[in-house]
Coordinates of C-alpha atoms in Angstrom, one line a residue:
X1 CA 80.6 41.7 -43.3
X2 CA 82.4 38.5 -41.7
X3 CA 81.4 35.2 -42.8
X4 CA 82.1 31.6 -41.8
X5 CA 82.0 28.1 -43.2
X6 CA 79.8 25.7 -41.0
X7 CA 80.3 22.2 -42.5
X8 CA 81.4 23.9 -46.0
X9 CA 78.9 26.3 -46.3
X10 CA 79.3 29.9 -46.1
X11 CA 76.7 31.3 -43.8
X12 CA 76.9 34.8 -42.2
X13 CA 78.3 34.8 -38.8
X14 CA 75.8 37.0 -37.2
X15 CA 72.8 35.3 -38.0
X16 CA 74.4 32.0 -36.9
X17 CA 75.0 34.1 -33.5
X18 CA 70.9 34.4 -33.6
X19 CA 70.2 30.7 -34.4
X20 CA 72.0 29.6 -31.4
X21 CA 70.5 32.5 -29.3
X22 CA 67.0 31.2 -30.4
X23 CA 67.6 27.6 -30.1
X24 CA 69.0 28.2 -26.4
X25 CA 65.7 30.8 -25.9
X26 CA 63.5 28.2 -26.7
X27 CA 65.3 24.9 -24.3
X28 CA 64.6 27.3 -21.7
X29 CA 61.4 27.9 -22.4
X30 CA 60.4 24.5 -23.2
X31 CA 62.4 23.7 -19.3
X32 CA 60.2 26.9 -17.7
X33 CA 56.9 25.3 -19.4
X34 CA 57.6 21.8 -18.1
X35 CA 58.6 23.2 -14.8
X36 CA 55.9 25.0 -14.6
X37 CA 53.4 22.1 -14.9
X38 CA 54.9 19.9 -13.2
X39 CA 54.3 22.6 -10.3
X40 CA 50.6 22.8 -10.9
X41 CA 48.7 21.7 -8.1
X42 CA 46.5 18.5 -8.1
X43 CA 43.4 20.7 -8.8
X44 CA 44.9 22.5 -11.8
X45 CA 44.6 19.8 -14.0
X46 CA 42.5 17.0 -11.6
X47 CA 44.3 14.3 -10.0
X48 CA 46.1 11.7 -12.2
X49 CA 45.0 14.1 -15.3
X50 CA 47.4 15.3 -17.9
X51 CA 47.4 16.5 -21.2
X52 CA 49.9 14.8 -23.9
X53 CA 53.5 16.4 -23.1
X54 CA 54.9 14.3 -26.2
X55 CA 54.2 12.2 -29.3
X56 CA 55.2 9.0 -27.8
X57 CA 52.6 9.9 -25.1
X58 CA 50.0 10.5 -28.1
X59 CA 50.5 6.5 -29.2
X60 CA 49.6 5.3 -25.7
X61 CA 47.1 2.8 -26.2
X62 CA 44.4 1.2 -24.0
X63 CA 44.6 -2.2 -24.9
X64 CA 46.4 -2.9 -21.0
X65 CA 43.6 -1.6 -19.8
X66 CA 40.5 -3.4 -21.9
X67 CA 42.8 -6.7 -21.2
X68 CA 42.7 -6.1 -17.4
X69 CA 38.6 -5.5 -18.0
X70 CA 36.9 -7.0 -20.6
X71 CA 36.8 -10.6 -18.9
X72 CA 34.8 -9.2 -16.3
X73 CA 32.3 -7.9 -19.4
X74 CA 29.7 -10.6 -19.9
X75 CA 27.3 -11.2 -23.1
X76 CA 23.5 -12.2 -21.6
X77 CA 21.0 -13.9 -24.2
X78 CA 17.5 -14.5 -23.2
X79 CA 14.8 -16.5 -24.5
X80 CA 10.7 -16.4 -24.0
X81 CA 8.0 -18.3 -25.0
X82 CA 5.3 -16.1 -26.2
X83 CA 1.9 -18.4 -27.0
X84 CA -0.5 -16.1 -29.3
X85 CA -3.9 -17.6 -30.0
X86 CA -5.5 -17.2 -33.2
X87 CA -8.0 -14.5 -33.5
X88 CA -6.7 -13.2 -30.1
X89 CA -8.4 -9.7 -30.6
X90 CA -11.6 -11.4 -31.1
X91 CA -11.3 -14.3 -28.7
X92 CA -10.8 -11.6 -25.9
X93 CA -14.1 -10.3 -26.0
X94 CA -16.5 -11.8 -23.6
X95 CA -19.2 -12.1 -25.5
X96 CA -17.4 -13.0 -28.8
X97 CA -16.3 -16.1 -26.2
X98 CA -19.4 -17.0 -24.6
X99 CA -20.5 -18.3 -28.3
X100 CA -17.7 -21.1 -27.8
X101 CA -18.4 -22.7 -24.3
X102 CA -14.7 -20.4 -23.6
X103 CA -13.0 -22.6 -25.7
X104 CA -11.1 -21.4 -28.8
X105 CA -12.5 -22.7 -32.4
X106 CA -9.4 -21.7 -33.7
X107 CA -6.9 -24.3 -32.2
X108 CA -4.7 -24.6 -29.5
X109 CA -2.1 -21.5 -29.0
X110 CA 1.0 -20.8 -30.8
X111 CA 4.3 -20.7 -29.2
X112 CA 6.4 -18.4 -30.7
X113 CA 10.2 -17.6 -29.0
X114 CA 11.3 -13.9 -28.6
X115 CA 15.4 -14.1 -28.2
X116 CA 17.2 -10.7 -26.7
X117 CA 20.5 -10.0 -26.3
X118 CA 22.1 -7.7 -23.7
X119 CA 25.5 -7.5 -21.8
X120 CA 26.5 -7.3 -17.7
X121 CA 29.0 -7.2 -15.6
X122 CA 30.9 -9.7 -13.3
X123 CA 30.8 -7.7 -9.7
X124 CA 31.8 -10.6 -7.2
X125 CA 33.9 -13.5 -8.6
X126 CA 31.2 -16.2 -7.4
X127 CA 29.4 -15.0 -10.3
X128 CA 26.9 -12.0 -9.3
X129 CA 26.8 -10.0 -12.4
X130 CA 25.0 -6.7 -12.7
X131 CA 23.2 -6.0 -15.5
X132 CA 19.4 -3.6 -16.7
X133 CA 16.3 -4.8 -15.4
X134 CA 15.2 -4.5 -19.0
X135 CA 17.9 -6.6 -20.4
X136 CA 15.9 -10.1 -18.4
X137 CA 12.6 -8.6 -18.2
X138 CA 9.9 -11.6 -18.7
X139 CA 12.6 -13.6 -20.0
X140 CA 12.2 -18.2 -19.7
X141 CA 15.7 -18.3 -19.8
X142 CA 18.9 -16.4 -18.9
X143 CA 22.0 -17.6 -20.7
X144 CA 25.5 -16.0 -19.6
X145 CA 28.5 -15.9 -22.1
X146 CA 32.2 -15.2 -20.8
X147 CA 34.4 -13.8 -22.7
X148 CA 35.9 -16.8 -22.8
X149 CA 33.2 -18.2 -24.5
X150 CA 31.7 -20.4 -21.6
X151 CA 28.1 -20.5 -21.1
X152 CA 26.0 -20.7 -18.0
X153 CA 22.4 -20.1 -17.0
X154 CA 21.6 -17.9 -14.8
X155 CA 19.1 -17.0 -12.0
X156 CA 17.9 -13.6 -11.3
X157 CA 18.3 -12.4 -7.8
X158 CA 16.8 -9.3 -8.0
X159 CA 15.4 -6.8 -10.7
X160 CA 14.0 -3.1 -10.2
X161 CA 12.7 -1.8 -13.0
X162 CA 12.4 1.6 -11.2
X163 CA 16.0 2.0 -11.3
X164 CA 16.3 -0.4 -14.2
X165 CA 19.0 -2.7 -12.4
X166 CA 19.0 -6.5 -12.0
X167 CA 21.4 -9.2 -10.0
X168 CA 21.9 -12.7 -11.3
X169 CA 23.7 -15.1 -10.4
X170 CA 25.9 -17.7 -12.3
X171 CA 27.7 -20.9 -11.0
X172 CA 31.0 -20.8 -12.0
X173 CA 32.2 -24.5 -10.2
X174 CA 34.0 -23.0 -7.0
X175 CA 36.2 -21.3 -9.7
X176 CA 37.0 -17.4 -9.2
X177 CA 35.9 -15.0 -12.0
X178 CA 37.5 -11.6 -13.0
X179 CA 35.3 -8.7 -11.6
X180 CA 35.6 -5.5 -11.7
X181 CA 35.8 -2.8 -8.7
X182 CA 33.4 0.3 -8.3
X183 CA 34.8 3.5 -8.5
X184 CA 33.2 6.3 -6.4
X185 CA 31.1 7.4 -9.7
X186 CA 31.1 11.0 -7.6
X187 CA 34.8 11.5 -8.7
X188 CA 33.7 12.0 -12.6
X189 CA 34.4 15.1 -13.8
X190 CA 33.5 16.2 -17.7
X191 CA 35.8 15.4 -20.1
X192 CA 37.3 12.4 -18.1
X193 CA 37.8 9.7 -20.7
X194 CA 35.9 6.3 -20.3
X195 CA 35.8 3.5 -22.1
X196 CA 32.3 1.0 -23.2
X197 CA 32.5 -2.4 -23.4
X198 CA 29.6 -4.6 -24.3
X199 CA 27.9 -6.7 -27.1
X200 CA 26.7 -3.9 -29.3
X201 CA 23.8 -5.3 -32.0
X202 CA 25.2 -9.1 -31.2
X203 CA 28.4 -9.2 -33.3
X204 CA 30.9 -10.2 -30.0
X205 CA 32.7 -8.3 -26.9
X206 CA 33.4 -4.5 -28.5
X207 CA 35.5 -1.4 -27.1
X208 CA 34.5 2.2 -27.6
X209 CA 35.9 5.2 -26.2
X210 CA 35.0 8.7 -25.4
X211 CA 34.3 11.4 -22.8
X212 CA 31.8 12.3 -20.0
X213 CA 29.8 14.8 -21.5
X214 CA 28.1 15.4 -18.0
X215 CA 27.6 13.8 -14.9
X216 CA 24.4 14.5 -13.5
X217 CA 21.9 14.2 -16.3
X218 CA 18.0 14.1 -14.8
X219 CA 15.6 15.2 -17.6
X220 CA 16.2 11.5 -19.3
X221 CA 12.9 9.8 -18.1
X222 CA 14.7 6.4 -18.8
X223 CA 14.0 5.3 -14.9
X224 CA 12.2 6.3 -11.8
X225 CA 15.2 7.6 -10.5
X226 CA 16.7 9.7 -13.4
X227 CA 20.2 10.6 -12.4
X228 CA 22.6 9.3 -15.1
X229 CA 26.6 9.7 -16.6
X230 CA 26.0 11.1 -20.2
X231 CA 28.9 10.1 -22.7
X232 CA 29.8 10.0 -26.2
X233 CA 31.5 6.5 -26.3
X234 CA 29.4 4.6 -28.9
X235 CA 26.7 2.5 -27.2
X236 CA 24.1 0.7 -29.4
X237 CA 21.4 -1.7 -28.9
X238 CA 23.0 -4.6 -27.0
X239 CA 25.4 -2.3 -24.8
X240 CA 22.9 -2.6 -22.4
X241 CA 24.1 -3.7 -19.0
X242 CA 27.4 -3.5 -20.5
X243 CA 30.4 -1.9 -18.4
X244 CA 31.4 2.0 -18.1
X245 CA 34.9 2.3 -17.2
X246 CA 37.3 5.4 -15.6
X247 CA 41.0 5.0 -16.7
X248 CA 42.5 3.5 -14.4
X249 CA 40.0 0.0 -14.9
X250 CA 37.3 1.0 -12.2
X251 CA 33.4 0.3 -13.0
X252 CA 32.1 3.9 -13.2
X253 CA 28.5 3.1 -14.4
X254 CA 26.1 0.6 -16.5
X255 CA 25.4 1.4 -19.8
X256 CA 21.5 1.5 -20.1
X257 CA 20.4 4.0 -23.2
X258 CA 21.0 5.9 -25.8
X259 CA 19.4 8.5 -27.6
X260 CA 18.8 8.0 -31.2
X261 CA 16.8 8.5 -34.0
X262 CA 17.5 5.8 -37.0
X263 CA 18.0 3.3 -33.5
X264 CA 22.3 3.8 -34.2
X265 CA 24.3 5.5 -31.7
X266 CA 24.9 9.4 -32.0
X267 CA 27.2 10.1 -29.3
X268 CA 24.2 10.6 -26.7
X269 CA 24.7 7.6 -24.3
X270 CA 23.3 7.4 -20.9
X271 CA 24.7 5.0 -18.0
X272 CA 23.3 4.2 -13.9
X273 CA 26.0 5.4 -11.9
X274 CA 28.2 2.7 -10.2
X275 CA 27.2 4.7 -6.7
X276 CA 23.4 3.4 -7.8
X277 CA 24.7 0.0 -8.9
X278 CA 26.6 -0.7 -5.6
X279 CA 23.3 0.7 -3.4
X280 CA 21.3 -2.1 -5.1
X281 CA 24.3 -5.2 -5.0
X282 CA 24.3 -4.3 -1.6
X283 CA 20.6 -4.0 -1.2
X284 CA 20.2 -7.7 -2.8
X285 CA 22.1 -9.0 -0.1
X286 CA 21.1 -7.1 3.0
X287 CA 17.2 -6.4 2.5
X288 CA 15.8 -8.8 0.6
X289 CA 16.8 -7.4 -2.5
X290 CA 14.9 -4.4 -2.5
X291 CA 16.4 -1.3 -2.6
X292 CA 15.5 1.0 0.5
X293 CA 15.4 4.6 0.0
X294 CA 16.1 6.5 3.1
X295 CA 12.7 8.9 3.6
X296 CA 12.9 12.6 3.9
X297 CA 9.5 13.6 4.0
X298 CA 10.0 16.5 1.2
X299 CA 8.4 17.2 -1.7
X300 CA 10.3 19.6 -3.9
X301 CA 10.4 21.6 -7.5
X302 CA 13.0 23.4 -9.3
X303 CA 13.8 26.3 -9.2
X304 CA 14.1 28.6 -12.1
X305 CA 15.4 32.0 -12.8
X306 CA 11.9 34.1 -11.8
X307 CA 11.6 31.8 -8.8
X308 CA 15.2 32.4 -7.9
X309 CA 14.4 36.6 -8.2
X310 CA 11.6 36.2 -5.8
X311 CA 13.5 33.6 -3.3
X312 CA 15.9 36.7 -3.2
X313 CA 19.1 34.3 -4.6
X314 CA 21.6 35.1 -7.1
X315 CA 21.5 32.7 -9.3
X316 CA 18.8 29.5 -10.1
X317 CA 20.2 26.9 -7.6
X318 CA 18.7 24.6 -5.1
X319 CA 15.0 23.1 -4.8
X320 CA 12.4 24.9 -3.0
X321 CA 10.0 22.8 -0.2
X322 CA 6.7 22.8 -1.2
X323 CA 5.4 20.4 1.2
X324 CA 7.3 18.6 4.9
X325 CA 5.7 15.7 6.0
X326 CA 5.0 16.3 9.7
X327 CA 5.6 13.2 10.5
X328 CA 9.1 12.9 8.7
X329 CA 12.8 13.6 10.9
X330 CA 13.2 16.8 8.6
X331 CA 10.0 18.8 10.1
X332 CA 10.9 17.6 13.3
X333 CA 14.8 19.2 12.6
X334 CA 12.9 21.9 11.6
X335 CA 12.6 22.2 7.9
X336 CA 9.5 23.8 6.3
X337 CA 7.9 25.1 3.4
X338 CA 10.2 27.5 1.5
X339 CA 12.6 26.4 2.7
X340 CA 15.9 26.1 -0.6
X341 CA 17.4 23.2 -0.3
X342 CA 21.3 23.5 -1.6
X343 CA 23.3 20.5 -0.6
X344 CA 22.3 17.3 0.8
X345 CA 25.2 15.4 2.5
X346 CA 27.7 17.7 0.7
X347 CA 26.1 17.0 -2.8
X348 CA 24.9 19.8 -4.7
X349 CA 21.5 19.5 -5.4
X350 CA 19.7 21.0 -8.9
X351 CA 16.1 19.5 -8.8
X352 CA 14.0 16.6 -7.7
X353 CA 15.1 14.3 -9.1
X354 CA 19.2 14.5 -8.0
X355 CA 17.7 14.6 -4.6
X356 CA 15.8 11.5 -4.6
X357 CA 19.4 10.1 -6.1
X358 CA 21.1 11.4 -2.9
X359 CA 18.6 10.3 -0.6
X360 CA 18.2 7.1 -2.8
X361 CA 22.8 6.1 -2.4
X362 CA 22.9 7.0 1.6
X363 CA 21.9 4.5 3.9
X364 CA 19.0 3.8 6.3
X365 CA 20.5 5.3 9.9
X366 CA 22.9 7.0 8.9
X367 CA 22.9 11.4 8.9
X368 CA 21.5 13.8 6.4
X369 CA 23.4 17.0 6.3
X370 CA 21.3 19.6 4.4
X371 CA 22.4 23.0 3.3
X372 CA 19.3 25.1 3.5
X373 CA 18.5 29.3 2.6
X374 CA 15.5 30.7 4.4
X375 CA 14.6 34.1 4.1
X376 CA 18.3 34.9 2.9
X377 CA 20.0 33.3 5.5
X378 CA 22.4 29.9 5.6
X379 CA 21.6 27.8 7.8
X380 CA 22.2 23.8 8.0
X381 CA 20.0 21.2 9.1
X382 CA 20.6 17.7 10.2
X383 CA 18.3 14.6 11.1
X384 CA 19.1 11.0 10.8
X385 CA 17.2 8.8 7.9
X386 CA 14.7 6.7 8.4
X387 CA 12.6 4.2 6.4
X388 CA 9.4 5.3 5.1
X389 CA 6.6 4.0 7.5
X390 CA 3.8 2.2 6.2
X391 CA 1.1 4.7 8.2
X392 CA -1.4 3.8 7.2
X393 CA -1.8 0.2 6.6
X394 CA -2.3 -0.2 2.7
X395 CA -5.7 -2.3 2.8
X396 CA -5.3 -3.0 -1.2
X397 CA -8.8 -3.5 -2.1
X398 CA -10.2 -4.5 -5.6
X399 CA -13.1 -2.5 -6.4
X400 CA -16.2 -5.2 -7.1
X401 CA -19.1 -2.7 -7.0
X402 CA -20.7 -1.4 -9.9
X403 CA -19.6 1.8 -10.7
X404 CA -16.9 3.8 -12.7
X405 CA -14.2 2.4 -10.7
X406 CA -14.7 -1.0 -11.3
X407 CA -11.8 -3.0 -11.7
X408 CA -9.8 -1.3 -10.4
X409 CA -7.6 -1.7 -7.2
X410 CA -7.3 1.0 -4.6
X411 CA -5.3 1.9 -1.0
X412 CA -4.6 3.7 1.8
X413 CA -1.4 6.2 0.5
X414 CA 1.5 6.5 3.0
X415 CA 5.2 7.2 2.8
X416 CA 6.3 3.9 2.0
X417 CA 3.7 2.9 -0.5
X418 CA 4.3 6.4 -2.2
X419 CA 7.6 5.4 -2.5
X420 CA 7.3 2.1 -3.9
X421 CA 4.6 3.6 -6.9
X422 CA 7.0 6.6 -7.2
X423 CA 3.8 9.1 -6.2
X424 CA 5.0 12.8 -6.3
X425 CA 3.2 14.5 -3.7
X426 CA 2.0 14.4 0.2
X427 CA 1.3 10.6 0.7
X428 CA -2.0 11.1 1.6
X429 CA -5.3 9.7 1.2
X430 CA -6.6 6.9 -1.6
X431 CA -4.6 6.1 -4.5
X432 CA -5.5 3.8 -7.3
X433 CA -2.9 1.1 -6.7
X434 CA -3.6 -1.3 -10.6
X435 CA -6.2 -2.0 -12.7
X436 CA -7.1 -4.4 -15.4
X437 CA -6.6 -3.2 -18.7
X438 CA -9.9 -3.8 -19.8
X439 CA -11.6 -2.8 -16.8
X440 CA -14.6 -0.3 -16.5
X441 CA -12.4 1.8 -15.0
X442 CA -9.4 1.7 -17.4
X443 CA -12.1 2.2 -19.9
X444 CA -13.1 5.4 -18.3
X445 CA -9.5 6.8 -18.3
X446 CA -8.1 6.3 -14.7
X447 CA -4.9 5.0 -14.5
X448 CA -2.5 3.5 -11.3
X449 CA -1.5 6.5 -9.4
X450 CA -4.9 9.0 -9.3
X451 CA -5.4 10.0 -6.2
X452 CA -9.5 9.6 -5.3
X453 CA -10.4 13.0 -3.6
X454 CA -14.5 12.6 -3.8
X455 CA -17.0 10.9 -4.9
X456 CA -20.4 12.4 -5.3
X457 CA -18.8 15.1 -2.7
X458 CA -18.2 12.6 0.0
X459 CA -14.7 13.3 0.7
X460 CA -12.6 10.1 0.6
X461 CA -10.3 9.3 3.3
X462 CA -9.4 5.7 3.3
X463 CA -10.1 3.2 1.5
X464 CA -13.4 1.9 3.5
X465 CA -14.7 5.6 2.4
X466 CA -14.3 4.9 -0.9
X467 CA -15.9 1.5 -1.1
X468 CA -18.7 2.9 1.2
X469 CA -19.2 5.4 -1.4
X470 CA -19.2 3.1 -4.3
X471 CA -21.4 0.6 -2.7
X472 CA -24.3 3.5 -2.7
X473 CA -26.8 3.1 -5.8
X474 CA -26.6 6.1 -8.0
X475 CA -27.8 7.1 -11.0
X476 CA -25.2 10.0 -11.8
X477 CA -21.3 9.8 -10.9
X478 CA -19.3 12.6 -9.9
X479 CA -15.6 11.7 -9.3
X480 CA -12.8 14.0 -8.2
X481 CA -9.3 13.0 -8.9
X482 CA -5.9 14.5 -8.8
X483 CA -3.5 13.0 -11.0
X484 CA 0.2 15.1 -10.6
X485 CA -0.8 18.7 -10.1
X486 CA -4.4 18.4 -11.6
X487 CA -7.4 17.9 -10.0
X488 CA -10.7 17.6 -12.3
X489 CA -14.1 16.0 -11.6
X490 CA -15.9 13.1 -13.9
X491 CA -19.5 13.3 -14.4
X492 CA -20.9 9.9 -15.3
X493 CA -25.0 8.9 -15.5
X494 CA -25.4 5.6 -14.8

C-alpha cells in the first residue's frame, strides 16, 4: 500500500484522495443549497424573511432597531381623587339617611388618591399619542413621561372603551417628537418576530421579544370588538398602551392584555391591531372622535363542523346570515338568510366578531366586496357602506312610574343605537338603555341591553307603548324580555 507524508505525517494516500473528494462534495453542496435559496421565491420564505445562513447572522442584535423606536414609547401616570365617606354602606340607604337631615354624622368625606401607571405611543410628532382607554379611565390627571425623561400633562382627546383605545394630546413647545409609523397590521404572519416596549410594573422603558403566535384572535372578550395579535413577547401590568413592533420599526399593534394567572406574564399577550388604532386616530380627527362603523345590516353565527355538513361545505368556514336588515344596502344587493359569508373585502372571515373588525377598519362610502355560498354556489355581492341610521328616533325615557321597571331608562332600538350598546340582534323594538344601580329595576334583575317584548301581553313597540303600559295600575306584573337569545317572562304581584 503507498503512503505519503502530509506535513511529516505518514497518512495513507487513498484515504487522503477521499478527504479531498468529500471536502470538494460538500463546497458544492453547501454552493447548490445557497443557490438554491437564494432562488426561492418571495412566498417561499415571506418577503424580507430569512432564516440564519451563518453564526455572525445568529449575533445580530436589535438594539438599532429599539434605538430608532423606543423614543416614540411614552410612560403615562395617572392620578384620581377618590373621596370615601365614612359609613358609606350605611349612609347610602335612604332611610338610614333620613335620620340625619341628609347630612353625614360621620364627618366630611375622605380623599384618598388612586395613582396608575400605563404606557403609549407617540403617533404624530405634535404629540398625539395612542394609548388603552383603560390606561386614563376616570383619571384627575394625565402625566406623560418621554423617554427622555420630560414630563407633560396631557388632555384626552378621545377614549372608547368599546375598542379600548384613547387619544391624548401633549404640548411639546412647537418642537417635533419621534413617532412611529403604522404598518399594515394585515401583513403579520405567525411566527414573524416583534418586539414590546413599555413600562412593565413601573420599573422604566423595557424591551421584550418574541413571536406572533396568531393573528386573528376573537374569543378574548377583552373589548367589544375582539379581534386582537396574540404574542409571546413578555407583557405585564404596565405594558399597557405600550408599542407592538414588526422588524423593520413599524407600529404593528397596542399592547392591551395579558392572560395570566399569579397577574405575571406567561407568554399569552394580546395587542389592538395598528389597522384598529389608525381607524380611531383618524376617527378623532374627522368625526368627532367617534369611531364610525360602516353598517351592514347582518347578524351572523359561526359556523361549526355539523352546521358546515348541513350548509353542504367542506370544511367549517365562513358565518352563516341569520337575520338581513331590510332596510340595510346588503338586502337590497340581495343578501339573505343563509346566506355563508366567506370574505369581506378580500378578508377571510371566521365568525362574528372578525366581521364586525372588517366592517369596523373600512370606511363610511367606500365598497363592500363579500364572497358569499348559497345553496352551493359562489357568488359575490357588492353594496356600498353606509352609516347606521338612527330609525327610529331614540326617545331615551327614564321610567318614573311605579312598577318593576322603575329606574330604569328605556328607547326606541335602531341600527345606530344597536351599534353604539353593541346589541347583537335585529335592532328592533325597546331596549333598556341604563339604570341606576340601586333602582327597583336593577333590584329585580334587568340589566342595560333587555330587550322589552310585553308587558302584561301588551306587545311593546316603542317606547310610548311601554310607558303606556307601565302607567296602568296593576296588581300582578308579567314582563317578557329577551336578553341575547333568551326570552323569559317575570311574574311580579304588586
Amino acid at each position: 500500500m503507498c503512503k505519503t507524508l502530509v506535513n511529516g505525517v505518514r497518512v495513507d494516500r487513498s484515504a487522503a484522495r477521499t478527504r479531498r473528494f468529500l471536502v470538494a462534495w460538500l463546497s458544492v453542496r453547501a454552493l447548490f443549497l445557497a443557490l438554491l435559496i437564494s432562488a426561492q421565491p418571495e412566498d417561499a420564505f415571506g418577503q424580507d424573511r430569512r432564516i440564519p445562513e451563518s453564526r455572525e447572522q445568529i449575533t445580530w442584535s436589535f438594539a438599532p432597531l429599539v434605538k430608532r423606536a423606543a423614543p416614540a414609547v411614552v410612560n403615562i401616570f395617572t392620578r384620581k381623587v377618590v373621596r370615601e365617606r365614612p359609613m358609606g354602606l350605611f349612609f347610602d340607604d335612604p332611610v338610614f339617611r333620613q335620620f340625619f337631615g341628609g347630612e353625614s354624622p360621620f364627618g366630611a368625606p375622605r380623599a384618598r388618591v388612586q395613582n396608575s401607571l400605563g404606557s403609549g405611543v407617540i403617533v404624530r410628532s405634535s404629540g398625539v399619542i395612542l394609548t388603552n382607554a383603560h390606561v386614563i379611565k376616570d383619571s384627575d390627571e394625565i402625566t406623560v413621561v418621554l423617554a427622555d425623561k420630560r414630563e407633560f400633562e396631557a388632555r384626552v382627546i378621545k377614549a372608547d372603551e368599546r375598542i379600548d383605545l384613547a387619544v391624548l394630546q401633549i404640548d411639546p413647545g412647537g418642537e417635533p417628537l419621534s413617532t412611529l409609523d403604522f404598518m399594515d397590521s394585515d401583513e403579520l404572519q405567525v411566527g414573524d418576530l416583534v418586539l414590546a416596549i413599555g413600562n412593565p410594573f413601573g420599573v422604566g422603558q423595557t424591551v421584550t421579544m418574541g413571536i406572533v403566535s396568531a393573528v386573528a384572535r376573537t374569543a378574548v372578550g377583552i373589548s367589544d370588538y375582539s379581534f386582537f395579535i396574540q404574542t409571546d413577547a413578555a407583557i405585564n401590568p404596565g405594558n399597557s398602551g405600550g408599542a407592538l413592533i414588526s422588524m423593520d420599526g413599524r407600529l404593528a399593534g397596542i399592547n392591551t392584555a395579558i392572560f395570566s394567572r399569579s397577574g405575571g406574564s406567561v407568554g399569552i399577550g394580546f395587542a389592538i391591531p395598528s389597522n384598529m388604532a389608525r381607524a380611531v386616530l383618524e376617527a378623532s380627527a374627522t368625526t368627532g372622535g367617534k369611531l364610525v362603523r360602516p353598517w351592514l345590516g347582518i347578524t351572523s353565527q359561526a359556523i361549526n363542523a355539523e352546521l358546515a355538513n348541513s350548509l353542504g361545505l367542506s370544511r367549517p368556514e365562513g358565518v352563516l346570515v341569520k337575520a338581513v336588515d331590510a332596510r340595510s344596502p346588503a338586502a337590497r344587493a340581495g343578501l339573505r338568510v343563509g346566506d355563508v359569508v366567506l370574505t369581506l373585502n378580500g378578508h377571510t372571515i371566521d365568525d362574528p366578531e372578525s366581521m364586525r373588525f372588517r366592517a369596523a377598519t373600512a370606511q363610511v362610502g367606500s365598497e363592500a366586496v363579500l364572497t358569499t355560498v348559497r345553496n352551493g354556489v359562489a357568488r359575490e355581492v357588492r353594496f356600498s357602506l353606509v352609516r347606521a341610521p338612527e330609525t327610529p328616533p331614540r326617545e331615551a325615557s327614564p321610567v318614573t312610574s311605579r312598577s318593576p321597571l322603575l329606574g330604569a331608562t328605556v328607547a326606541n332600538l335602531s341600527p345606530a343605537l344597536a351599534d353604539e350598546i353593541d346589541f347583537q340582534g335585529t335592532p328592533q323594538g325597546v331596549v333598556i338603555l341604563e339604570m341606576d344601580s340601586r333602582s327597583i329595576a336593577a333590584q329585580l334583575g334587568y340589566r342595560a341591553g333587555d330587550l322589552i317584548l310585553r308587558v302584561n301581553e301588551r306587545e311593546i313597540g316603542t317606547v310610548r307603548d311601554l310607558l303606556a303600559a307601565l302607567r296602568q295600575t296593576s296588581r300582578t306584573w308579567a314582563i317578557t324580555v329577551r336578553r341575547g337569545d333568551q326570552v323569559f317572562t317575570n311574574n311580579f304581584r304588586g
